[in-house]
Each structure stands twice: as structure tokens, then as C-alpha cells.
mmCIF file of C-alpha atoms in Angstrom:
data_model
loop_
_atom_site.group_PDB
_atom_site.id
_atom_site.type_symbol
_atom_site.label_atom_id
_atom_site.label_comp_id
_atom_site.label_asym_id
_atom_site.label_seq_id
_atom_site.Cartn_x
_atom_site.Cartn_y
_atom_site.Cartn_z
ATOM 1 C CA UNK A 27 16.797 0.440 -18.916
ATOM 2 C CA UNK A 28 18.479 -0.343 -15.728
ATOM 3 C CA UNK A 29 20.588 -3.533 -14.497
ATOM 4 C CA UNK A 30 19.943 -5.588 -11.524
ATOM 5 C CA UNK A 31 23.439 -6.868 -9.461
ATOM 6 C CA UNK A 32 21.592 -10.172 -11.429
ATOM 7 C CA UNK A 33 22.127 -8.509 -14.957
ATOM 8 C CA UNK A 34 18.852 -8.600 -15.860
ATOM 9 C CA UNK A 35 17.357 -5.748 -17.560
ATOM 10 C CA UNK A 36 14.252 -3.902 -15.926
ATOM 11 C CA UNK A 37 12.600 -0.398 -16.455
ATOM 12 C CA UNK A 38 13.195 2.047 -13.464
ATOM 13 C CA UNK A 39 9.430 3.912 -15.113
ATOM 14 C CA UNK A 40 7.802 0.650 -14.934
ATOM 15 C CA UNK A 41 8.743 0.186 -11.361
ATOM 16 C CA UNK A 42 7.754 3.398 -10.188
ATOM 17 C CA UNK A 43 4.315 2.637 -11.734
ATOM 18 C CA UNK A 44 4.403 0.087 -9.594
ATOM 19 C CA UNK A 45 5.236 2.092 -6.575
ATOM 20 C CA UNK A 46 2.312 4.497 -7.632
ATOM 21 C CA UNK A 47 -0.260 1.973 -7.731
ATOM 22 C CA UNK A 48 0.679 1.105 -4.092
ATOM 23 C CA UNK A 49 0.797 4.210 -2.721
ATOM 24 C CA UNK A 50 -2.908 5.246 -4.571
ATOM 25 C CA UNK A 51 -4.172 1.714 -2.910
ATOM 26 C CA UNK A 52 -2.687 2.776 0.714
ATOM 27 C CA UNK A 53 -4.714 5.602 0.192
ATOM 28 C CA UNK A 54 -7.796 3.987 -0.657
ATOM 29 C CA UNK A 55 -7.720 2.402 2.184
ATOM 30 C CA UNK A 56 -6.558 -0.517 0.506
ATOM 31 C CA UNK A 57 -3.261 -3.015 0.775
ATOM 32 C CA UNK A 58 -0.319 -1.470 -0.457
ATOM 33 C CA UNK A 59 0.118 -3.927 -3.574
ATOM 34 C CA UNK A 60 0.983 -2.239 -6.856
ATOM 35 C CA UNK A 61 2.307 -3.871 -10.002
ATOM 36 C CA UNK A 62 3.110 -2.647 -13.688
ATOM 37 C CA UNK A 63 3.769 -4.684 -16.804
ATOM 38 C CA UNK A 64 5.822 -4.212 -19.442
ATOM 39 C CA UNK A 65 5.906 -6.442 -22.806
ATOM 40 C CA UNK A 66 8.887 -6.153 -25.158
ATOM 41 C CA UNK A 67 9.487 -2.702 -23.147
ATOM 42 C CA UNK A 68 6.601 -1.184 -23.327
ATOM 43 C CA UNK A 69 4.562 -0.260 -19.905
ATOM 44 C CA UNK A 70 0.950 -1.915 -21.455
ATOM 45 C CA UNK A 71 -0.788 -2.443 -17.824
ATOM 46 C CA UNK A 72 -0.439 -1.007 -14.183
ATOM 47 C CA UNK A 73 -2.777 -2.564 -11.144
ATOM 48 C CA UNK A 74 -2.702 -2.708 -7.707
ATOM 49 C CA UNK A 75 -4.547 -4.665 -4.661
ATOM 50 C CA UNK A 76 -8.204 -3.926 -5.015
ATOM 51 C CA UNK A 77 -9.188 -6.845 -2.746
ATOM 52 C CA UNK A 78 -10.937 -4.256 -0.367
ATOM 53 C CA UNK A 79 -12.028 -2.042 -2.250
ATOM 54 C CA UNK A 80 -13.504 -4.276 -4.582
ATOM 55 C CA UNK A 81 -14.719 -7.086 -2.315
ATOM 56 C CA UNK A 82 -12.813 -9.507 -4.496
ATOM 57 C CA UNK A 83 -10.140 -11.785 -2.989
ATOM 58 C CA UNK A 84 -8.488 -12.109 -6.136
ATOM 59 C CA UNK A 85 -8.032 -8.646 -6.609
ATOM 60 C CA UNK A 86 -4.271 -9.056 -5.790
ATOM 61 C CA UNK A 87 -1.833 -6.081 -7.336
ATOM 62 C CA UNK A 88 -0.443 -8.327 -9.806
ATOM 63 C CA UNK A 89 -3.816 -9.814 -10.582
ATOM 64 C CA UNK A 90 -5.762 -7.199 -11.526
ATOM 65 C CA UNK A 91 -2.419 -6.160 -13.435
ATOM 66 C CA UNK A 92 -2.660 -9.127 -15.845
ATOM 67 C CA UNK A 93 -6.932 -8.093 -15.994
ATOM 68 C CA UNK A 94 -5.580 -4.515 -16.857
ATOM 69 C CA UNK A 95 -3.453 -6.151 -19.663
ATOM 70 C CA UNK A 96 -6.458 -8.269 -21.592
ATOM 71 C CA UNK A 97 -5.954 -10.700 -23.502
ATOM 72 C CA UNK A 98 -2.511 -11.760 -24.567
ATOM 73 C CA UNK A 99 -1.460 -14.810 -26.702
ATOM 74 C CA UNK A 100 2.439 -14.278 -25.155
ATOM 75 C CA UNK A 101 4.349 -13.567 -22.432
ATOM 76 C CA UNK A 102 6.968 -14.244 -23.376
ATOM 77 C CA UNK A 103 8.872 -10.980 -23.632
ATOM 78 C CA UNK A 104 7.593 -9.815 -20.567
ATOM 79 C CA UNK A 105 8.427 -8.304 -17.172
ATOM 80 C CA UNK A 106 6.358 -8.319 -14.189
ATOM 81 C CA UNK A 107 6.813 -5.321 -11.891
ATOM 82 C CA UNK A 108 5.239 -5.635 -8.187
ATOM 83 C CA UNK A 109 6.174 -4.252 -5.024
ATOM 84 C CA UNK A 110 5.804 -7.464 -2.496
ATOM 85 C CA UNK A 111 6.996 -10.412 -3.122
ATOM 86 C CA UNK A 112 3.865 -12.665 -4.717
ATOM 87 C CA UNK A 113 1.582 -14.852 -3.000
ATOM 88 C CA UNK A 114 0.660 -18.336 -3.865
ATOM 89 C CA UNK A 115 -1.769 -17.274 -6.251
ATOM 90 C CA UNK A 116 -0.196 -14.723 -7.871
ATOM 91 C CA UNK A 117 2.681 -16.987 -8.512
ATOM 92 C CA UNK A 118 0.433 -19.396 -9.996
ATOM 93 C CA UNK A 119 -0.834 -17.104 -12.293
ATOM 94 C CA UNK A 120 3.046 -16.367 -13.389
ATOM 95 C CA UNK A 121 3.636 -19.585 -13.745
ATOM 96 C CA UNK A 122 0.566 -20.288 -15.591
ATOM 97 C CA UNK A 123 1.029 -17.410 -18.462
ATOM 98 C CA UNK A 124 4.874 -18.201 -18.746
ATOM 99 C CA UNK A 125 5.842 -14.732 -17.360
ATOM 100 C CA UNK A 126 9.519 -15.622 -17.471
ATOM 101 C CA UNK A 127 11.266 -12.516 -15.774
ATOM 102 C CA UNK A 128 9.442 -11.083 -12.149
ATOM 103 C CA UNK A 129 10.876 -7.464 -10.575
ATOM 104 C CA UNK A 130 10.359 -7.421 -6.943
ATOM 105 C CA UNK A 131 10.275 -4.155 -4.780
ATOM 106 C CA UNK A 132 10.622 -6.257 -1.409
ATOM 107 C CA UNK A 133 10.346 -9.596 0.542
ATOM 108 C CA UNK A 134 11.079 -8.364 3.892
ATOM 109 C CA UNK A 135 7.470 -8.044 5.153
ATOM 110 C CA UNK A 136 6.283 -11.063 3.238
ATOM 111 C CA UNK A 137 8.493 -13.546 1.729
ATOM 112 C CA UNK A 138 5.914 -14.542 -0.888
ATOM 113 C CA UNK A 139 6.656 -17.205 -3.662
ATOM 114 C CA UNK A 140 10.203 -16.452 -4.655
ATOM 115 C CA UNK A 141 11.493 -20.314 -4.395
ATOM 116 C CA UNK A 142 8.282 -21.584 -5.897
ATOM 117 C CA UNK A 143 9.106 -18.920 -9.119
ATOM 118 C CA UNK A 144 12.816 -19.654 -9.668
ATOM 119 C CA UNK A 145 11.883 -23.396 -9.421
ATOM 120 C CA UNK A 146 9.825 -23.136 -12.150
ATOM 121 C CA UNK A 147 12.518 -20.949 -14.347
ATOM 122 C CA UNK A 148 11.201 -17.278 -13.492
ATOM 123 C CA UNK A 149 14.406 -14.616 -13.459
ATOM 124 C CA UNK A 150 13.644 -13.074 -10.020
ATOM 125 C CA UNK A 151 15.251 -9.378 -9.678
ATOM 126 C CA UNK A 152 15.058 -8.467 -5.967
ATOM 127 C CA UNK A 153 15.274 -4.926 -4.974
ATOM 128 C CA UNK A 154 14.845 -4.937 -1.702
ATOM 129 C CA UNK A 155 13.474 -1.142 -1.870
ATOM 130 C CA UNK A 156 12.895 0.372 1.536
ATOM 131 C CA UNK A 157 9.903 2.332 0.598
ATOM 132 C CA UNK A 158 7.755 -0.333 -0.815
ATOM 133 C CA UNK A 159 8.873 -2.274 2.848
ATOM 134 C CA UNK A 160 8.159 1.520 4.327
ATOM 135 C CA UNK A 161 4.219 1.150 3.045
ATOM 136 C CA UNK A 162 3.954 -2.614 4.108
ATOM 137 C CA UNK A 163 4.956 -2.026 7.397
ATOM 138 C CA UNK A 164 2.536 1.210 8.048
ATOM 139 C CA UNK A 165 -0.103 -1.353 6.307
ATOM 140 C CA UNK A 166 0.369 -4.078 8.406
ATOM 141 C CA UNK A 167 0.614 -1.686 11.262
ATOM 142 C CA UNK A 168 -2.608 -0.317 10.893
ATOM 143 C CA UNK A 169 -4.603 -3.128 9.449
ATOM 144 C CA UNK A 170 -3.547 -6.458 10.914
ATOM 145 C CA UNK A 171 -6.633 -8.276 10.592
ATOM 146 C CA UNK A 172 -6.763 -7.341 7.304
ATOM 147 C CA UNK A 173 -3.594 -8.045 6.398
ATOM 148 C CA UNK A 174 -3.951 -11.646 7.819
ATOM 149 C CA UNK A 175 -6.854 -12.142 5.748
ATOM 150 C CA UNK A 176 -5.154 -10.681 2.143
ATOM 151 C CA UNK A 177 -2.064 -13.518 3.024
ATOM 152 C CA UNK A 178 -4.630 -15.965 4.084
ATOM 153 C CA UNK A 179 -3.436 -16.478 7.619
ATOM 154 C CA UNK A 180 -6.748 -17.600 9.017
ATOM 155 C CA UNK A 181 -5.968 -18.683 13.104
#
């Protein structure tokens, strides 16, 4: 177990799922999303961004994370692992299964949810990890349309 400069506890093995996930998705040809959960400590789910692979615009990393997970009656001993700060919906969904602590690799390519979390009482550990911003960036590099359609920036 590892401490954040926050002092909250998080799982260096659950975030380098996490990290994995991404990387396998970059490689699919997919958004670099990954995401990992753990409950009471235990890694019980890893997903990542499958929206283009799969067709699916929910298939966000932390999405088909929870769908990797099944059916749970509590969250509330978990923690959330994802590399990019989350989006609107994937926020919602946080919100919505009372996930109440959220490790973040980075929210230097997209800011994501962050303020819309803590408002609603999720412990938000911030990394700030330069190689999940390292995939982002060679994502959004190479796939901007895409990219604009995964964050919903239609113009």
C-alpha cells in the first residue's frame, strides 16, 4: 500500500493495472483509457476504453471497469484506479454507486470531472504520472477526430 501527499491509501499493483489496460487499448487502436478496481484491497476488475473497438460510446475505461466487476451491493470500501481524469459520465457513474475514494494517473490532457467528484465527497488522489499524460498526448496526436468525439466535443 502506498500514500498519496493526500494520505490516502492506494495500491501501486492496482495502478499499474490500470496503466496496462491503457497501453493494451493504445494498441488496439483504441483510446488510451485504462482503469482497475480494487474493493477492501483486493484488485476484483481491470477495463479500459473499448469505445472503438466495441462501437459502444459508453465503453469508457472506467465503465467497462465497473461491467468487469458485476454486480455489487457496495462500494463502499472501494478504490477506483483510472489513468485520465473522468468524464461526465464516468463521474456520474461514481457518484451513482457511492465509489467514495478515485486514483487518478493525470488531468493534464483532460481535466475531466475532478470538482464535480470532490463536490459530491469523492477522496481524489492525483498523480499526475507523466506516462499516462505520455499515451494521451501520442493519442490525441494521432487521432484528433477521434479524440473529440470520445470527450464529446462535437464543433
Amino acid at each position: 500500500m502506498t500514500n498519496s501527499a493526500d494520505g490516502g491509501p492506494w495500491q501501486q499493483s492496482s495502478f499499474d493495472a490500470a496503466v496496462r489496460e491503457a497501453q493494451d487499448g493504445l494498441a488496439d487502436g483504441g483510446v488510451p483509457v485504462g482503469s482497475a478496481l480494487d474493493l477492501d484491497g483486493e484488485l476484483v476488475a481491470t477495463g479500459r476504453n473499448l469505445r472503438v473497438q466495441g462501437s459502444d460510446p459508453t465503453a469508457h475505461g472506467e465503465i467497462s471497469c465497473l461491467r468487469d466487476a458485476g454486480r455489487r451491493t457496495s462500494y463502499r470500501q472501494a478504490v477506483l484506479y483510472t489513468t485520465l481524469a473522468p468524464c461526465a459520465m464516468c463521474a456520474g457513474a461514481i457518484i451513482q454507486f457511492g465509489i467514495p475514494r478515485v486514483v487518478v494517473g493525470e488531468a493534464e490532457t483532460f481535466p475531466g470531472e475532478l470538482e464535480l467528484l470532490r463536490s459530491r465527497g469523492v477522496e481524489i488522489i492525483l498523480l499526475q504520472d507523466e506516462h499516462c499524460s505520455a499515451l494521451m498526448r501520442q493519442f490525441q496526436e494521432r487521432y484528433p477526430s477521434v479524440w473529440a468525439e470520445d470527450i464529446g466535443d462535437v464543433r
